[in-house]
Amino acid sequence: PGEESGDRLVPVQPLVLHGELHLSACVLNKRRSRELVHALLLAEDKQGAVSELGSIEYLAVKFRLGEEQGLWGELWDAVETLKASELSGVIEFVRRNMRDLTTWLHSPEALRLS
């Protein structure tokens, strides 16, 4: 119970461990934020990597942790690993949401993600 189906039965790792992302007192899952996309790319889980990189919650957590450079590094790794057609939507999604995420970083209560 509480585990994903698969060979390893790895427990689900939420991005927000405690609280709500738009509140300053929330506890974020730094390990997932820093390691999951890399692990998905190494495992050749293209769908998982694209899904994570294309998630507004994932982008918000990266910004909230000050990991914008890490995000760009992950996107670069994905570009080197995946076909351009698999990533075009993700890259456009990041570009489209960059301004809102930067605004949110300075005032998290202004942009509630639910």
Tab-separated table of C-alpha atoms in Angstrom:
chain	number	residue	atom	x	y	z
A	1	PRO	CA	0.000	0.000	0.000
A	2	GLY	CA	1.151	3.517	-0.813
A	3	GLU	CA	3.730	2.295	-3.299
A	4	GLU	CA	3.831	2.546	-7.057
A	5	SER	CA	3.603	-0.623	-9.062
A	6	GLY	CA	6.834	-1.620	-10.700
A	7	ASP	CA	9.876	-3.801	-10.240
A	8	ARG	CA	11.350	-1.910	-7.271
A	9	LEU	CA	8.179	-0.893	-5.403
A	10	VAL	CA	9.640	2.518	-4.614
A	11	PRO	CA	7.353	4.642	-2.404
A	12	VAL	CA	5.851	7.748	-3.965
A	13	GLN	CA	7.956	10.834	-3.227
A	14	PRO	CA	5.814	13.991	-3.189
A	15	LEU	CA	7.419	17.310	-4.117
A	16	VAL	CA	5.818	19.012	-1.118
A	17	LEU	CA	6.433	17.003	2.049
A	18	HIS	CA	4.465	19.226	4.414
A	19	GLY	CA	2.186	22.224	3.979
A	20	GLU	CA	1.184	23.890	0.741
A	21	LEU	CA	3.555	25.083	-1.964
A	22	HIS	CA	2.223	28.643	-1.975
A	23	LEU	CA	2.932	29.054	1.759
A	24	SER	CA	6.406	30.064	2.909
A	25	ALA	CA	6.429	27.482	5.728
A	26	CYS	CA	6.051	24.450	3.454
A	27	VAL	CA	8.671	21.672	3.477
A	28	LEU	CA	9.912	20.711	0.015
A	29	ASN	CA	11.433	17.427	-1.120
A	30	LYS	CA	14.905	18.634	-2.138
A	31	ARG	CA	16.132	15.164	-3.005
A	32	ARG	CA	13.337	14.530	-5.505
A	33	SER	CA	13.812	17.977	-6.977
A	34	ARG	CA	17.527	17.427	-7.504
A	35	GLU	CA	17.679	13.740	-8.453
A	36	LEU	CA	14.494	12.422	-10.062
A	37	VAL	CA	14.816	13.816	-13.599
A	38	HIS	CA	18.442	12.672	-13.789
A	39	ALA	CA	17.448	9.183	-12.580
A	40	LEU	CA	14.542	9.017	-15.040
A	41	LEU	CA	16.826	9.950	-17.934
A	42	LEU	CA	19.404	7.340	-16.871
A	43	ALA	CA	16.633	4.742	-16.676
A	44	GLU	CA	15.467	5.833	-20.138
A	45	ASP	CA	12.032	6.644	-18.722
A	46	LYS	CA	11.275	9.291	-21.320
A	47	GLN	CA	7.624	9.662	-20.363
A	48	GLY	CA	8.492	10.132	-16.681
A	49	ALA	CA	11.186	12.738	-17.405
A	50	VAL	CA	8.951	14.710	-19.777
A	51	SER	CA	6.071	14.528	-17.302
A	52	GLU	CA	8.222	15.835	-14.441
A	53	LEU	CA	9.812	18.641	-16.480
A	54	GLY	CA	6.383	19.629	-17.789
A	55	SER	CA	4.793	19.888	-14.356
A	56	ILE	CA	3.993	23.368	-13.029
A	57	GLU	CA	4.430	22.014	-9.490
A	58	TYR	CA	7.914	20.725	-10.359
A	59	LEU	CA	8.911	24.049	-11.915
A	60	ALA	CA	7.544	25.958	-8.924
A	61	VAL	CA	9.511	23.767	-6.499
A	62	LYS	CA	12.711	24.250	-8.522
A	63	PHE	CA	12.210	28.025	-8.413
A	64	ARG	CA	11.254	27.978	-4.759
A	65	LEU	CA	14.495	26.142	-3.924
A	66	GLY	CA	16.535	28.546	-6.067
A	67	GLU	CA	17.398	25.761	-8.508
A	68	GLU	CA	16.705	27.550	-11.786
A	69	GLN	CA	20.198	26.693	-13.053
A	70	GLY	CA	19.609	23.061	-12.120
A	71	LEU	CA	16.375	23.136	-14.104
A	72	TRP	CA	18.181	24.414	-17.186
A	73	GLY	CA	20.810	21.694	-16.682
A	74	GLU	CA	18.084	19.056	-16.545
A	75	LEU	CA	16.509	20.447	-19.695
A	76	TRP	CA	19.905	20.351	-21.409
A	77	ASP	CA	20.430	16.726	-20.322
A	78	ALA	CA	16.955	15.906	-21.622
A	79	VAL	CA	17.748	17.567	-24.970
A	80	GLU	CA	20.854	15.384	-25.250
A	81	THR	CA	18.920	12.229	-24.294
A	82	LEU	CA	15.503	12.636	-25.904
A	83	LYS	CA	14.276	13.551	-29.360
A	84	ALA	CA	13.528	17.227	-29.931
A	85	SER	CA	9.920	16.360	-30.735
A	86	GLU	CA	9.526	14.772	-27.284
A	87	LEU	CA	10.710	17.946	-25.547
A	88	SER	CA	9.361	20.787	-27.660
A	89	GLY	CA	6.214	21.065	-25.553
A	90	VAL	CA	8.187	21.051	-22.288
A	91	ILE	CA	10.601	23.766	-23.395
A	92	GLU	CA	7.727	25.949	-24.575
A	93	PHE	CA	5.914	25.279	-21.274
A	94	VAL	CA	8.953	26.435	-19.256
A	95	ARG	CA	9.354	29.562	-21.393
A	96	ARG	CA	5.651	30.375	-21.106
A	97	ASN	CA	5.630	30.055	-17.302
A	98	MET	CA	9.015	31.631	-16.501
A	99	ARG	CA	7.632	35.113	-15.811
A	100	ASP	CA	4.841	33.858	-13.550
A	101	LEU	CA	7.261	31.669	-11.615
A	102	THR	CA	9.693	34.537	-11.131
A	103	THR	CA	6.842	36.716	-9.844
A	104	TRP	CA	5.688	33.915	-7.577
A	105	LEU	CA	9.183	33.458	-6.173
A	106	HIS	CA	9.056	36.983	-4.763
A	107	SER	CA	5.468	36.682	-3.522
A	108	PRO	CA	4.373	33.021	-3.210
A	109	GLU	CA	0.953	33.959	-1.866
A	110	ALA	CA	0.252	35.904	-5.088
A	111	LEU	CA	0.137	32.765	-7.223
A	112	ARG	CA	-1.623	29.808	-5.661
A	113	LEU	CA	-0.943	26.474	-7.324
A	114	SER	CA	-3.581	23.876	-6.656
